[in-house]
Amino acid sequence: MKEKLFTTKNVVLMGMFSALGAVLMLFEIPLPFIAPSFYGLDLAEVPMLVGTFALGPVAGIVMEAVKILIKLLLKPTSTGFVGEFANFVIGAALIVPAGVIYRCNKTKKGAVIGMVVGTITMAVVGVIVNALVMLPFYSNFMPLENIIAAGAAINPAVGSVWTFAIICVGPFNVVKGVIVSLITALVYKRISALIHNAGASVSRKGVRA
């Protein structure tokens, strides 16, 4: 598996997808109707998901890790690496289930099922990670009462860490997963064709050599 995964072509592709994901992490769009403004939606998981479909779930995990490392080079952590850790875990929760399902059923239906399962998994993992790790950590910078109050301003049902995570963070990640999945569905075939064409070209050059 290592020999097949870490070919020169695959390493180059993983590096490209990771670098693109790291750059996209720097651009966030707030969704104030779902979650407080300190939660920003980025599209970094689009290249991660495309790369996972093309190269497999193991490659997806590698790309998630490299993406975080490159992002730290571009912009140092402001959360003591907790935010980066959460991004890695939540991102992996999307791409790994999607990649495994697509690996077993390489059809349009398999891709759709994979992205749906991945989105649900990401939402559930996001709730747990935020309730147990992220929100307690951010309380060192902003009083927990203020964080919960920000959530209650959007939805009055928010009254605790867990209701904040379930009502604000859960839907936020569902929306993110849907947007990432839709964009991936639109671009994957074209990118996949380019990858396969590049691989075929390299193989032909190797044969001629």
Tab-separated table of C-alpha atoms in Angstrom:
chain	number	residue	atom	x	y	z
A	1	MET	CA	0.000	0.000	0.000
A	2	LYS	CA	2.847	2.396	0.862
A	3	GLU	CA	4.525	1.704	-2.472
A	4	LYS	CA	1.321	2.407	-4.380
A	5	LEU	CA	0.391	5.488	-2.338
A	6	PHE	CA	3.745	7.238	-2.129
A	7	THR	CA	4.642	7.296	-5.790
A	8	THR	CA	6.197	10.479	-7.141
A	9	LYS	CA	2.936	11.449	-8.862
A	10	ASN	CA	0.842	10.844	-5.738
A	11	VAL	CA	3.232	12.733	-3.453
A	12	VAL	CA	3.127	15.706	-5.821
A	13	LEU	CA	-0.682	15.558	-5.949
A	14	MET	CA	-1.002	15.302	-2.168
A	15	GLY	CA	1.296	18.277	-1.784
A	16	MET	CA	-0.736	20.328	-4.259
A	17	PHE	CA	-4.080	19.459	-2.653
A	18	SER	CA	-2.676	20.134	0.836
A	19	ALA	CA	-1.218	23.498	-0.181
A	20	LEU	CA	-4.510	24.562	-1.770
A	21	GLY	CA	-6.399	23.484	1.334
A	22	ALA	CA	-4.010	25.460	3.564
A	23	VAL	CA	-4.524	28.615	1.499
A	24	LEU	CA	-8.313	28.173	1.570
A	25	MET	CA	-8.169	27.884	5.371
A	26	LEU	CA	-7.104	31.526	5.477
A	27	PHE	CA	-10.371	32.732	3.935
A	28	GLU	CA	-13.424	32.343	6.157
A	29	ILE	CA	-17.032	33.351	5.613
A	30	PRO	CA	-19.179	33.914	8.726
A	31	LEU	CA	-22.666	32.404	8.891
A	32	PRO	CA	-24.247	34.691	11.511
A	33	PHE	CA	-27.715	33.179	11.048
A	34	ILE	CA	-26.388	29.795	12.257
A	35	ALA	CA	-23.394	30.402	14.534
A	36	PRO	CA	-21.601	33.369	16.149
A	37	SER	CA	-19.179	35.335	13.990
A	38	PHE	CA	-16.099	33.651	15.497
A	39	TYR	CA	-17.106	30.547	13.526
A	40	GLY	CA	-16.075	30.995	9.897
A	41	LEU	CA	-16.798	28.713	6.968
A	42	ASP	CA	-13.866	27.887	4.701
A	43	LEU	CA	-13.601	25.622	1.670
A	44	ALA	CA	-10.357	23.898	2.649
A	45	GLU	CA	-12.048	20.486	2.659
A	46	VAL	CA	-12.890	20.687	-1.067
A	47	PRO	CA	-9.345	19.809	-2.231
A	48	MET	CA	-9.089	17.352	0.666
A	49	LEU	CA	-12.233	15.541	-0.469
A	50	VAL	CA	-11.241	15.631	-4.144
A	51	GLY	CA	-7.813	14.251	-3.247
A	52	THR	CA	-9.330	11.559	-1.063
A	53	PHE	CA	-11.648	10.396	-3.833
A	54	ALA	CA	-8.726	10.312	-6.252
A	55	LEU	CA	-6.065	8.762	-4.003
A	56	GLY	CA	-7.927	7.063	-1.147
A	57	PRO	CA	-8.732	7.674	2.546
A	58	VAL	CA	-5.155	7.077	3.759
A	59	ALA	CA	-3.955	9.807	1.426
A	60	GLY	CA	-6.771	11.984	2.771
A	61	ILE	CA	-5.462	11.699	6.322
A	62	VAL	CA	-1.936	12.514	5.145
A	63	MET	CA	-3.228	15.550	3.233
A	64	GLU	CA	-5.172	16.793	6.254
A	65	ALA	CA	-2.000	16.668	8.362
A	66	VAL	CA	0.150	18.356	5.705
A	67	LYS	CA	-2.556	20.989	5.185
A	68	ILE	CA	-2.344	21.949	8.849
A	69	LEU	CA	1.457	22.120	8.749
A	70	ILE	CA	1.431	24.371	5.678
A	71	LYS	CA	-1.255	26.575	7.212
A	72	LEU	CA	0.917	27.022	10.311
A	73	LEU	CA	3.754	28.198	8.063
A	74	LEU	CA	1.438	30.702	6.380
A	75	LYS	CA	-0.262	31.856	9.581
A	76	PRO	CA	0.915	30.903	13.090
A	77	THR	CA	-1.605	29.443	15.504
A	78	SER	CA	-3.684	31.801	17.600
A	79	THR	CA	-5.294	29.004	19.622
A	80	GLY	CA	-2.316	27.124	21.038
A	81	PHE	CA	-2.737	24.524	18.246
A	82	VAL	CA	-6.132	23.498	19.628
A	83	GLY	CA	-7.967	25.030	16.670
A	84	GLU	CA	-5.662	23.265	14.212
A	85	PHE	CA	-6.134	19.965	16.017
A	86	ALA	CA	-9.914	20.360	15.911
A	87	ASN	CA	-9.756	21.269	12.218
A	88	PHE	CA	-7.774	18.096	11.519
A	89	VAL	CA	-10.154	15.850	13.462
A	90	ILE	CA	-13.336	17.392	12.046
A	91	GLY	CA	-11.935	17.460	8.506
A	92	ALA	CA	-10.910	13.797	8.773
A	93	ALA	CA	-14.412	12.988	10.013
A	94	LEU	CA	-15.724	14.224	6.658
A	95	ILE	CA	-13.218	12.821	4.196
A	96	VAL	CA	-12.427	9.404	5.709
A	97	PRO	CA	-15.986	7.970	5.693
A	98	ALA	CA	-16.608	9.520	2.268
A	99	GLY	CA	-13.325	8.116	0.946
A	100	VAL	CA	-13.899	4.621	2.349
A	101	ILE	CA	-17.413	4.378	0.905
A	102	TYR	CA	-16.304	5.693	-2.489
A	103	ARG	CA	-13.327	3.303	-2.456
A	104	CYS	CA	-15.769	0.402	-2.074
A	105	ASN	CA	-18.269	1.734	-4.624
A	106	LYS	CA	-16.654	3.940	-7.263
A	107	THR	CA	-19.874	5.231	-8.762
A	108	LYS	CA	-21.763	8.507	-8.642
A	109	LYS	CA	-24.146	6.928	-6.140
A	110	GLY	CA	-21.221	5.766	-4.005
A	111	ALA	CA	-19.758	9.275	-4.009
A	112	VAL	CA	-23.078	10.822	-2.995
A	113	ILE	CA	-23.623	8.306	-0.201
A	114	GLY	CA	-20.052	8.843	0.961
A	115	MET	CA	-20.450	12.614	1.104
A	116	VAL	CA	-23.768	12.342	2.961
A	117	VAL	CA	-22.294	9.968	5.543
A	118	GLY	CA	-19.183	12.138	5.795
A	119	THR	CA	-21.239	15.280	6.371
A	120	ILE	CA	-23.274	13.610	9.123
A	121	THR	CA	-20.119	12.229	10.743
A	122	MET	CA	-18.430	15.632	10.588
A	123	ALA	CA	-21.440	17.287	12.230
A	124	VAL	CA	-21.530	14.742	15.068
A	125	VAL	CA	-17.762	14.841	15.641
A	126	GLY	CA	-17.848	18.648	15.446
A	127	VAL	CA	-20.444	18.801	18.227
A	128	ILE	CA	-18.407	16.497	20.477
A	129	VAL	CA	-15.044	18.184	19.802
A	130	ASN	CA	-16.468	21.653	20.368
A	131	ALA	CA	-18.293	20.720	23.569
A	132	LEU	CA	-15.371	18.833	25.103
A	133	VAL	CA	-12.329	20.668	23.703
A	134	MET	CA	-12.877	23.869	21.749
A	135	LEU	CA	-15.393	25.734	23.905
A	136	PRO	CA	-13.657	24.952	27.235
A	137	PHE	CA	-10.371	26.107	25.667
A	138	TYR	CA	-11.825	29.337	24.262
A	139	SER	CA	-13.219	30.134	27.697
A	140	ASN	CA	-9.617	31.105	28.537
A	141	PHE	CA	-9.967	34.030	26.117
A	142	MET	CA	-13.686	34.773	26.334
A	143	PRO	CA	-15.895	33.987	29.344
A	144	LEU	CA	-17.977	30.899	28.665
A	145	GLU	CA	-21.089	32.867	29.581
A	146	ASN	CA	-20.360	35.293	26.740
A	147	ILE	CA	-19.872	32.454	24.259
A	148	ILE	CA	-23.186	30.893	25.253
A	149	ALA	CA	-24.864	34.308	25.169
A	150	ALA	CA	-23.626	34.780	21.596
A	151	GLY	CA	-25.286	31.504	20.690
A	152	ALA	CA	-28.469	32.430	22.575
A	153	ALA	CA	-28.666	35.660	20.560
A	154	ILE	CA	-29.079	33.482	17.468
A	155	ASN	CA	-31.256	30.814	19.063
A	156	PRO	CA	-32.781	31.349	22.528
A	157	ALA	CA	-32.708	27.583	23.125
A	158	VAL	CA	-28.940	27.803	23.651
A	159	GLY	CA	-28.253	27.719	27.375
A	160	SER	CA	-25.218	25.515	27.908
A	161	VAL	CA	-22.063	24.262	26.219
A	162	TRP	CA	-23.824	21.211	24.820
A	163	THR	CA	-26.869	23.092	23.516
A	164	PHE	CA	-24.499	25.616	21.921
A	165	ALA	CA	-22.603	22.783	20.236
A	166	ILE	CA	-25.763	20.984	19.117
A	167	ILE	CA	-27.792	24.000	17.976
A	168	CYS	CA	-25.031	26.207	16.542
A	169	VAL	CA	-22.008	24.058	15.718
A	170	GLY	CA	-23.923	21.028	14.438
A	171	PRO	CA	-25.945	22.907	11.784
A	172	PHE	CA	-22.870	24.981	10.895
A	173	ASN	CA	-20.948	21.836	9.998
A	174	VAL	CA	-23.920	20.390	8.129
A	175	VAL	CA	-24.044	23.519	5.954
A	176	LYS	CA	-20.276	23.340	5.463
A	177	GLY	CA	-20.463	19.671	4.527
A	178	VAL	CA	-23.245	20.291	2.020
A	179	ILE	CA	-21.390	23.187	0.356
A	180	VAL	CA	-18.108	21.264	0.241
A	181	SER	CA	-19.881	18.204	-1.172
A	182	LEU	CA	-21.690	20.186	-3.868
A	183	ILE	CA	-18.491	21.885	-5.032
A	184	THR	CA	-16.637	18.561	-4.984
A	185	ALA	CA	-19.381	16.939	-7.050
A	186	LEU	CA	-19.064	19.724	-9.630
A	187	VAL	CA	-15.275	19.652	-9.997
A	188	TYR	CA	-14.206	16.071	-9.219
A	189	LYS	CA	-14.749	14.512	-12.649
A	190	ARG	CA	-12.718	17.204	-14.396
A	191	ILE	CA	-9.882	17.049	-11.879
A	192	SER	CA	-9.951	13.234	-11.885
A	193	ALA	CA	-9.617	13.235	-15.675
A	194	LEU	CA	-6.610	15.569	-15.452
A	195	ILE	CA	-4.989	13.314	-12.835
A	196	HIS	CA	-5.493	10.172	-14.907
A	197	ASN	CA	-4.283	11.877	-18.069
A	198	ALA	CA	-1.171	13.087	-16.262
A	199	GLY	CA	-0.557	9.570	-14.947
A	200	ALA	CA	-0.966	8.058	-18.400
A	201	SER	CA	1.435	10.610	-19.854
A	202	VAL	CA	4.054	9.803	-17.219
A	203	SER	CA	3.617	6.061	-17.876
A	204	ARG	CA	4.086	6.492	-21.633
A	205	LYS	CA	7.249	8.532	-21.079
A	206	GLY	CA	8.524	5.827	-18.768
A	207	VAL	CA	7.894	3.146	-21.401
A	208	ARG	CA	9.648	5.164	-24.141
A	209	ALA	CA	12.593	5.780	-21.849
